[in-house]
Short mmCIF file of C-alpha atoms and ligand atoms in Angstrom, two decimals:
data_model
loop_
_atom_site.label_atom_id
_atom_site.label_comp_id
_atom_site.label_asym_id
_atom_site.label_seq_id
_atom_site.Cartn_x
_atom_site.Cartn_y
_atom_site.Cartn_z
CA UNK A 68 0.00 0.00 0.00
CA UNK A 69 1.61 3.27 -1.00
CA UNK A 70 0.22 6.82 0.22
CA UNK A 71 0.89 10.17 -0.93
CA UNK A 72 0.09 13.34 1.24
CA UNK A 73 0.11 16.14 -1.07
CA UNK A 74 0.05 19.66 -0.80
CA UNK A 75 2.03 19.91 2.31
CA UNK A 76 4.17 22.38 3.89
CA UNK A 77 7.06 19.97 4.44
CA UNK A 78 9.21 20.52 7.71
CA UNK A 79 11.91 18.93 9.48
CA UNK A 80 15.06 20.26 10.96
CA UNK A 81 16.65 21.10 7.65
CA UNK A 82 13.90 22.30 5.67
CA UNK A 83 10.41 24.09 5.19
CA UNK A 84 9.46 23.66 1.69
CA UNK A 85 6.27 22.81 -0.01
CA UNK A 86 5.36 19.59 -1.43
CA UNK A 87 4.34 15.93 -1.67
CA UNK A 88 5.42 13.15 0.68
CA UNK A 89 4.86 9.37 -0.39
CA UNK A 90 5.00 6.24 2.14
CA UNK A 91 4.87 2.96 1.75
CA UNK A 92 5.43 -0.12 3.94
CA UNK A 93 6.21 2.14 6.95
CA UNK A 94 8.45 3.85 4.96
CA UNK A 95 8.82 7.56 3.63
CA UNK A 96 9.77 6.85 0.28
CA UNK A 97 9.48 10.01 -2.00
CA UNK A 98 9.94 13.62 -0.81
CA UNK A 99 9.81 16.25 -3.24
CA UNK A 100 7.14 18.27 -5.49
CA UNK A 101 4.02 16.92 -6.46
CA UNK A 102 4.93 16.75 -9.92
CA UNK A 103 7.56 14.25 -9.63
CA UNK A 104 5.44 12.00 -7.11
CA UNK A 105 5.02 8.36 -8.33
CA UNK A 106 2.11 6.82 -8.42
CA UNK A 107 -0.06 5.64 -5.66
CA UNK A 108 -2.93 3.55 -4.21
CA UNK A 109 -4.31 5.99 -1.62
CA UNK A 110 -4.02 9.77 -1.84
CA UNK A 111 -4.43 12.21 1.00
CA UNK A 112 -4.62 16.08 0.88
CA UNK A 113 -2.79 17.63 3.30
CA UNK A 114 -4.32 21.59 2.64
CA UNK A 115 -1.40 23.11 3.20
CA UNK A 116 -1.16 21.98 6.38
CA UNK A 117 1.99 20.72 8.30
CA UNK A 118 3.67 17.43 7.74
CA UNK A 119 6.37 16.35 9.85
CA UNK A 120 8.11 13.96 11.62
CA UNK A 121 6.26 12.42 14.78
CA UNK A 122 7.08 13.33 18.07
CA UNK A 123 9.76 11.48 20.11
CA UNK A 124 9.33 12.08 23.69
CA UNK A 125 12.79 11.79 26.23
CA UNK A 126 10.95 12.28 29.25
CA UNK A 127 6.74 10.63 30.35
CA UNK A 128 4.97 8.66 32.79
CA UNK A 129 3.14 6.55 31.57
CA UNK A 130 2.44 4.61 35.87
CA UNK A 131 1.84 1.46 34.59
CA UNK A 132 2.69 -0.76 36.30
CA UNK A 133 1.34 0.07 40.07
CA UNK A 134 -0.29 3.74 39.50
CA UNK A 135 -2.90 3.04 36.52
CA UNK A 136 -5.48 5.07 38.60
CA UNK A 137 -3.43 7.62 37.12
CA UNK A 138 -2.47 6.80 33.89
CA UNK A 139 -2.09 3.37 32.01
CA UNK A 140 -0.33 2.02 29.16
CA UNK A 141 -3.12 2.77 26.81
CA UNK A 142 -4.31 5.99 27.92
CA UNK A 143 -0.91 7.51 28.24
CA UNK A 144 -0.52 6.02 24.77
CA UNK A 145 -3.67 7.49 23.36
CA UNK A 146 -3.14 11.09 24.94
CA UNK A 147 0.44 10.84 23.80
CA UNK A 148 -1.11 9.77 19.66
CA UNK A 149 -3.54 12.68 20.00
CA UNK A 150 -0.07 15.01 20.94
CA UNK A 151 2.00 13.57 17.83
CA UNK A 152 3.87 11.64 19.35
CA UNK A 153 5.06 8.30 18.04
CA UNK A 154 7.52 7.03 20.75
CA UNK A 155 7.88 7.64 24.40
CA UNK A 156 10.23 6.80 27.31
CA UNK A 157 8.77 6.05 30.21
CA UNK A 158 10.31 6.76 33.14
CA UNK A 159 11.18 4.23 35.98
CA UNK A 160 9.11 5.32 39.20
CA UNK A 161 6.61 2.78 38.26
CA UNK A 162 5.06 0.56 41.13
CA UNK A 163 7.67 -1.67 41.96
CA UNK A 164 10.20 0.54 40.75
CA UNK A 165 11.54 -0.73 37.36
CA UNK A 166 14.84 -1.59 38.27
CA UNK A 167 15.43 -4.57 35.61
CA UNK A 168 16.24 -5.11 32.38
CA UNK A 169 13.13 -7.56 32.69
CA UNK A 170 10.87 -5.33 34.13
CA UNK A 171 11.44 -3.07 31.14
CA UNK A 172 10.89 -5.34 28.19
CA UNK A 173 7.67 -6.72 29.50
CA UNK A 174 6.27 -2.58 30.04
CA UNK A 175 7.84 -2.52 26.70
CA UNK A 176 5.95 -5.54 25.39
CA UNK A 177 2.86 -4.82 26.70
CA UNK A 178 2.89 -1.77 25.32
CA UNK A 179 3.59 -3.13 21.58
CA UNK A 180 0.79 -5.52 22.23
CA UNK A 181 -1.55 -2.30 21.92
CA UNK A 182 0.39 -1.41 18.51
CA UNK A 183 -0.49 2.39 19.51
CA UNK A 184 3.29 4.46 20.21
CA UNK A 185 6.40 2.84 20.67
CA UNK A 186 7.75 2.68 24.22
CA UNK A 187 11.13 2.53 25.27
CA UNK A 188 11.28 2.12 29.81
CA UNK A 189 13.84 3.75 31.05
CA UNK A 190 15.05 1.45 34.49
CA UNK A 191 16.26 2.67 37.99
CA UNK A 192 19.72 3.69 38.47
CA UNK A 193 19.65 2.84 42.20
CA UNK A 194 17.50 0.00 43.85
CA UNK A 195 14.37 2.16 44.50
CA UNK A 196 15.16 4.98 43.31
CA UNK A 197 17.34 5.65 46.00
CA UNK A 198 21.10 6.34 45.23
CA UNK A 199 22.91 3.78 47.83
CA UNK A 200 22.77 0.50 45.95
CA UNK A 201 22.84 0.71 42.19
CA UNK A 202 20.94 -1.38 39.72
CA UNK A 203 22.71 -4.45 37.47
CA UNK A 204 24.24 -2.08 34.94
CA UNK A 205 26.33 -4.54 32.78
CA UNK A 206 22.98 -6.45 32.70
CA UNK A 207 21.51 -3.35 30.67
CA UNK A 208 24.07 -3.46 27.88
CA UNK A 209 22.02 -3.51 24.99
CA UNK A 210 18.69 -3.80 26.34
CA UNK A 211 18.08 -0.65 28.56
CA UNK A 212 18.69 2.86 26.58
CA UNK A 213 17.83 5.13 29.10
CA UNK A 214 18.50 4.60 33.07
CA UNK A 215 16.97 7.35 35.26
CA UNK A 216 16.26 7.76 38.83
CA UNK A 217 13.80 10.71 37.41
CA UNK A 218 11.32 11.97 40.57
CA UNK A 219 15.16 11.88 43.05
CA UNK A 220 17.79 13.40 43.01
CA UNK A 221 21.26 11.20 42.81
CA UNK A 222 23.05 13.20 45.67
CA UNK A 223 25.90 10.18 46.30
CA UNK A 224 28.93 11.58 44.18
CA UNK A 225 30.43 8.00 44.18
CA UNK A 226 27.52 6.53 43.26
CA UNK A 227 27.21 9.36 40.66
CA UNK A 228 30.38 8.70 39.60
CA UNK A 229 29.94 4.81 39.22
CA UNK A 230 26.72 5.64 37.18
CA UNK A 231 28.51 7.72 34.61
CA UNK A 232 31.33 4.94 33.90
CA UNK A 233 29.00 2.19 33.77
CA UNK A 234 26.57 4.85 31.22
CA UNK A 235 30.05 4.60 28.84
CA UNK A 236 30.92 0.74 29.07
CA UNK A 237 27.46 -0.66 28.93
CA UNK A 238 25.89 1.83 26.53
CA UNK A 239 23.08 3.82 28.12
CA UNK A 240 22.12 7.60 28.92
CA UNK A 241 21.78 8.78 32.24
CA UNK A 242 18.53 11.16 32.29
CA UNK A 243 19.02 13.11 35.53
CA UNK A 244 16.59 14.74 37.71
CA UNK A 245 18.42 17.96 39.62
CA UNK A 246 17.22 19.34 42.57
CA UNK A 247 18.90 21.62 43.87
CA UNK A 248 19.39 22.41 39.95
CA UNK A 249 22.52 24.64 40.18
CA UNK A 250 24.70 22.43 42.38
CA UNK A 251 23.40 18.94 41.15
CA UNK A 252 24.17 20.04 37.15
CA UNK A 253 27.47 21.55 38.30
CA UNK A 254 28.25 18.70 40.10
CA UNK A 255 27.19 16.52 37.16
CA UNK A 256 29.37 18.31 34.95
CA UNK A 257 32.46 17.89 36.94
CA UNK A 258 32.31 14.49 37.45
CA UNK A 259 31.59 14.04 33.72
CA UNK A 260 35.00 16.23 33.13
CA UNK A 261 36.86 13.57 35.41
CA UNK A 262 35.52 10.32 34.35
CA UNK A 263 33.32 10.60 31.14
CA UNK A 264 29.68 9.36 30.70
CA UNK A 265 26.56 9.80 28.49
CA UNK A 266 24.63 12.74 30.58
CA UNK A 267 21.33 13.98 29.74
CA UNK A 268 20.26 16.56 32.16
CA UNK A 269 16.23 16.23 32.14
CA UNK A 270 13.94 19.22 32.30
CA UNK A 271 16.24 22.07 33.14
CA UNK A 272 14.54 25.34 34.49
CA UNK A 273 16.96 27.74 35.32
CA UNK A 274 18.73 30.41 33.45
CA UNK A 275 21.64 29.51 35.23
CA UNK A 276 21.64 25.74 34.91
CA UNK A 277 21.55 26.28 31.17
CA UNK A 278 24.72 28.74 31.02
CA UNK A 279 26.53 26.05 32.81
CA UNK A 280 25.80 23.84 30.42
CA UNK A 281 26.70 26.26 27.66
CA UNK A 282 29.78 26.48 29.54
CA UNK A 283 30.84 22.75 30.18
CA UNK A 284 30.14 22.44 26.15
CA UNK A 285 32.06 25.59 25.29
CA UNK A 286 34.79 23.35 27.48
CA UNK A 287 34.90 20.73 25.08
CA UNK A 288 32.19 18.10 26.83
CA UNK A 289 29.58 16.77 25.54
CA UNK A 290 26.33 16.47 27.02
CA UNK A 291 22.97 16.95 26.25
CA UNK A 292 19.61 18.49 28.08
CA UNK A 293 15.74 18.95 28.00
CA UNK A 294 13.06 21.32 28.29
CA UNK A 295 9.29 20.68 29.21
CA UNK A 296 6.56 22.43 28.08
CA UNK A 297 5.83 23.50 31.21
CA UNK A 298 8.69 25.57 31.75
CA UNK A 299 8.58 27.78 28.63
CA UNK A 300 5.20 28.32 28.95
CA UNK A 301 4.80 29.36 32.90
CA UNK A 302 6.07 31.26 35.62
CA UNK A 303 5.36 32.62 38.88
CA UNK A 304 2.82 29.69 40.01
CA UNK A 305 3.15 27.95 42.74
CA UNK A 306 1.48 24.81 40.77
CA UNK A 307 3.33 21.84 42.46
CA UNK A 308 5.66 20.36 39.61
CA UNK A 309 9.24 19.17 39.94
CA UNK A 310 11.23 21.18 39.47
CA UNK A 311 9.22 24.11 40.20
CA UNK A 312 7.95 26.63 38.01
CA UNK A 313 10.33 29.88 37.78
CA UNK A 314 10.52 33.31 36.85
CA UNK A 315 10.08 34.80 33.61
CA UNK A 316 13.45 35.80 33.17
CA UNK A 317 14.01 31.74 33.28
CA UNK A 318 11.47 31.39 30.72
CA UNK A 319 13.14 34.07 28.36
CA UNK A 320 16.75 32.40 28.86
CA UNK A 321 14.87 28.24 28.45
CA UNK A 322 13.79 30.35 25.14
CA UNK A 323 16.99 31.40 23.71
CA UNK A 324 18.40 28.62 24.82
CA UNK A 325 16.21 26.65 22.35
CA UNK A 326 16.66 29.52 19.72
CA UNK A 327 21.03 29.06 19.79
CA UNK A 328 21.08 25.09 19.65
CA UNK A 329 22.28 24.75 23.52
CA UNK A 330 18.63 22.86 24.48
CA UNK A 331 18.71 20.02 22.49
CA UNK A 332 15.19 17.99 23.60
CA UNK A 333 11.51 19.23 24.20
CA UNK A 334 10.56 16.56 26.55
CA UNK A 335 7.46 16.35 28.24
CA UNK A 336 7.70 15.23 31.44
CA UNK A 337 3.98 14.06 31.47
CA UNK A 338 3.04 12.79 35.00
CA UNK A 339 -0.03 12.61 35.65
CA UNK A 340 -1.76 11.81 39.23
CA UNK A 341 -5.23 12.42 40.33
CA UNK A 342 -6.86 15.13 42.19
CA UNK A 343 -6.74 13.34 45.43
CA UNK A 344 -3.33 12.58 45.08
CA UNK A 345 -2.44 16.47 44.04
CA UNK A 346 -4.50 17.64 46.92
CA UNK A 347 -2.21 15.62 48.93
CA UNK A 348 0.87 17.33 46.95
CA UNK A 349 1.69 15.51 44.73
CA UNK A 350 4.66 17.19 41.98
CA UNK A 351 3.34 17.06 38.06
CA UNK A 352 1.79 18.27 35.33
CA UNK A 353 -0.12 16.14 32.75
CA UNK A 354 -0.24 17.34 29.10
CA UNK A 355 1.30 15.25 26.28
CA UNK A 356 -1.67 16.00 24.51
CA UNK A 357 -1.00 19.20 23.83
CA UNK A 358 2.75 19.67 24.17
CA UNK A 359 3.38 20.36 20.53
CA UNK A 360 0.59 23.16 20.72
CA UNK A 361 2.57 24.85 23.63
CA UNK A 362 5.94 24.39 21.82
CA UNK A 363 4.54 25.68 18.37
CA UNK A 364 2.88 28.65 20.71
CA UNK A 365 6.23 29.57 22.12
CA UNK A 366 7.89 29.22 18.66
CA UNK A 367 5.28 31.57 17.06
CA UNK A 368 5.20 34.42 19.77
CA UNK A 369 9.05 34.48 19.92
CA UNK A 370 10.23 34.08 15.86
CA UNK A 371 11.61 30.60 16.14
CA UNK A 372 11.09 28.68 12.86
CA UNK A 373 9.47 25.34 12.97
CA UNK A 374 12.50 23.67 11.50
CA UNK A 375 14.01 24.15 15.42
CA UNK A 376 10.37 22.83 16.70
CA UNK A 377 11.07 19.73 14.54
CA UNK A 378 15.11 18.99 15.43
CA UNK A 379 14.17 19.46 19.66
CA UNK A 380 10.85 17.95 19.08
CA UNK A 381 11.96 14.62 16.97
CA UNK A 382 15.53 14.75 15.84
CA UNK A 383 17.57 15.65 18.47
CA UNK A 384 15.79 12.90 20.95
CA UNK A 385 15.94 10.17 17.63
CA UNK A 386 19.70 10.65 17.34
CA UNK A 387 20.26 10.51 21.17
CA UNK A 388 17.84 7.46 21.31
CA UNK A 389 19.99 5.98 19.19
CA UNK A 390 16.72 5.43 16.73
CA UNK A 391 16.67 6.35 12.75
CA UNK A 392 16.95 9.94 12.29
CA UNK A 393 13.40 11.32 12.69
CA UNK A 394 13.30 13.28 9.25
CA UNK A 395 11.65 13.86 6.02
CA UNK A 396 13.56 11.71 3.84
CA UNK A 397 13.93 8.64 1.46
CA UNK A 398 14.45 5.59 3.66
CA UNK A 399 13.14 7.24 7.02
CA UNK A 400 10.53 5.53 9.21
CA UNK A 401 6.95 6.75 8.13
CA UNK A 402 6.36 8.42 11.67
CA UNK A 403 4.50 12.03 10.73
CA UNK A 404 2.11 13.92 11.83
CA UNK A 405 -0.11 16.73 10.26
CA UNK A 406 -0.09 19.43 12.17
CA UNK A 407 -2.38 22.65 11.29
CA UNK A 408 -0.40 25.40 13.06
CA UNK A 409 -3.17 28.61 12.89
CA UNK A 410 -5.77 26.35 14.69
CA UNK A 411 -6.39 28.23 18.25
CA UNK A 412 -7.96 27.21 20.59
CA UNK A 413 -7.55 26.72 24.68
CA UNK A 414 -6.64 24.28 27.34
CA UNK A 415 -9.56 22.69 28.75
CA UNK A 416 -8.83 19.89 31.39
CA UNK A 417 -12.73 18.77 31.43
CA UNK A 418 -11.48 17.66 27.62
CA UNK A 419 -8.16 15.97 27.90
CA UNK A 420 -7.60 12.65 26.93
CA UNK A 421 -5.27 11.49 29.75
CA UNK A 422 -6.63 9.44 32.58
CA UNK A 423 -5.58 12.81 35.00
CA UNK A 424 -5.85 16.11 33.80
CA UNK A 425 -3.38 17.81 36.66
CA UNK A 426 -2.72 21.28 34.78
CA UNK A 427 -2.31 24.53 35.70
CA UNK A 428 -2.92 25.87 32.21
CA UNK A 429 -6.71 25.52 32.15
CA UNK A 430 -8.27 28.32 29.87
CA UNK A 431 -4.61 29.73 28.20
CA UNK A 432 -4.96 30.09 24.00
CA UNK A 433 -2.72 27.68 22.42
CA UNK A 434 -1.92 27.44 17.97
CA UNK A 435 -1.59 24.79 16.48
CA UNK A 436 -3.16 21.40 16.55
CA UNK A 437 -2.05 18.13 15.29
CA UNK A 438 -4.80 16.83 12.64
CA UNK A 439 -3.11 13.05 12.19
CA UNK A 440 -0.20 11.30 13.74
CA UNK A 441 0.88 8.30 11.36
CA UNK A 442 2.79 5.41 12.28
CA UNK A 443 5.27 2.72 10.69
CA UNK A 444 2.51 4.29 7.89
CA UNK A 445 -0.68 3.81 9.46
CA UNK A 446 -2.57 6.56 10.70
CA UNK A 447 -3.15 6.31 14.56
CA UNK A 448 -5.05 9.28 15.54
CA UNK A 449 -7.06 11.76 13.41
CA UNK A 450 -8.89 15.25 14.67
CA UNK A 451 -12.49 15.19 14.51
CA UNK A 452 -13.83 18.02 16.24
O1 DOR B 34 6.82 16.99 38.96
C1 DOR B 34 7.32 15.90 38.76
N1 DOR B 34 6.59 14.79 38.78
N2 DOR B 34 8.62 15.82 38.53
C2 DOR B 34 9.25 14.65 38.46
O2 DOR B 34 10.43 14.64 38.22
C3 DOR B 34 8.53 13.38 38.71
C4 DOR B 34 7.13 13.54 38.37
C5 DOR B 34 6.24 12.42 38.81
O3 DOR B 34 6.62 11.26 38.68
O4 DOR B 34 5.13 12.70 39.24
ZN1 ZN B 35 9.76 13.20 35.25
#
């Protein structure tokens, strides 16, 4: 079965062009002017809407297992389809803890059973999330991509230490959760100067965590970092999320920051919980759904082109996940979405999709709304009013 989608506005992180995009056995395999397009069996108009590459998310909870009175595979899965998004990592504070390589392919499997996104489980770095006995790392080598103690802070320097060489000999990232931000990422950094590691600092909120990153980089390391929605979108509210919302001079800098290049991920951070649980304080915001509304929001008030939207949105994160570059090209996976980016419209949490619909952004306008996420070809979710 081949498909073309025609009369597209084309973007990725190289390009914005108009044209035709053909697919066929979960594969883009003609990009170029409508003109030139081969022939197909199924042809979709596009009306000058958006087509791009889906969504790859660094950074979810998805709470299943242990917490699906929150969120479960399949409705984390269908909020996350109705954002764009074809592939997610889950993060590990699950219910137990996933803290094996295991435990992560049978989330992983259940989750393919659904055949909605494709989920990649991040495991513990420390037995409970706690940083005094670490999880089997050499048993992760090729299995586990991500290992996170996301929701706790790592404060042990040795163990922080151990975690970085074992992130270089058996192959994973380290997704870090900093709080106190400053001294945790500067921390980070200097124990990645002395013994190496693959660090991914996860949703950074501070102006000055992000020039220190600039910094360590300008220094010759390499590491790599996130931004939620969440934090380029609000300040000054005392909505309980971790790490807290700042100031807008944080926002402004979290901005720039993805202007110059030196944020390379838009993660989400989804975590949802329910009301009784929030009234109780518990830290999160829910809102895959509509993270690529808040990012394209942010882009539009603040002149960012939506070739930068697409390479911190799906590139960046495919290259880092070590997945095929998430692009508009011959040979790429057929994971797009359409994406009408004048649609406006507000944040309702009576209407989200989610099992929990913890946000404090109830009522703000948003632009842009994605019309179709596609996967491996197959269109997953479609906009209906
Ligand atoms: O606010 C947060 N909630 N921040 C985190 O890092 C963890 C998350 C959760 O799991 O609820
Ligand atoms: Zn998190």
């Amino acid at each position: 079965m081949t498909t073309l989608y025609f009369n597209a506005r084309l973007i990725d992180k190289n390009a914005d062009i108009c044209g035709a995009l053909a697919t066929e056995g979960g594969v883009i395999t003609y990009v170029g002017d409508a003109a030139g397009a081969p022939c197909c069996d199924a042809h979709i108009d596009v009306g000058g809407n958006i087509l791009m590459p889906a969504l790859i998310d660094m950074h979810c909870h998805l709470r299943d297992p242990g917490q699906t009175q929150k969120e479960t595979l399949e409705t984390g899965m269908c909020a996350a389809l109705s954002g764009g998004y074809s592939t997610l990592v889950a993060m590990a504070n699950t219910v137990p803890v996933c803290e094996t390589a295991q435990e992560a392919r049978d989330i992983e499997e259940r989750a393919r059973a659904l055949t909605m996104c494709n989920v990649i489980q991040a495991a513990a770095a420390g037995v409970g999330l706690g940083d005094t006995v670490a999880t089997d790392y050499a048993s992760f080598a090729g299995k586990i991509k991500v290992v996170s103690n996301d929701g706790k802070t790592i404060f042990n320097d040795d163990f922080m230490r151990e975690l970085l060489r074992a992130s270089s000999q058996y192959g994973f990232i380290i997704s870090t959760h900093c709080q106190p931000e400053r001294d945790t990422v500067n921390r980070d950094i200097r124990l990645l100067r002395e013994v190496g590691g693959n660090l991914h600092v996860g949703h950074i909120s501070r102006c000055e965590t992000l020039a220190a990153i600039k910094e360590a980089r300008n220094s010759g390391l390499h590491l790599t970092c996130e931004v939620t929605p969440h934090h380029i979108f609000g300040y000054d509210c005392d909505y309980k999320v971790n790490p807290p919302l700042r100031r807008k001079c944080d926002v402004q800098a979290l901005i720039e920051g993805i202007r110059d290049g030196s944020i390379d991920c838009f993660a989400t951070d989804h975590a949802p919980h329910t009301p009784e649980d929030k009234q109780k304080g518990a830290a999160g915001i829910s809102g895959i759904e509509f993270a690529a509304s808040i990012l394209n929001t942010v882009c539009a008030e603040n002149d960012i082109p939506l070739t930068t939207f697409s390479r911190i949105a799906s590139y960046n994160p495919s290259v880092i996940l070590g997945l095929p570059p998430a692009v508009l090209a011959v040979g790429a996976p057929a994971n797009i979405v359409i994406f009408d980016p004048s649609a406006e419209w507000s944040i309702n949490p009576d209407n989200m999709i989610s099992k929990s619909h913890n946000t404090p952004f109830g009522g703000r306008r948003i632009k842009g709304r994605i019309v179709k996420t596609i996967i491996g070809g197959i269109t997953k979710y479609e906009y209906n009013g």
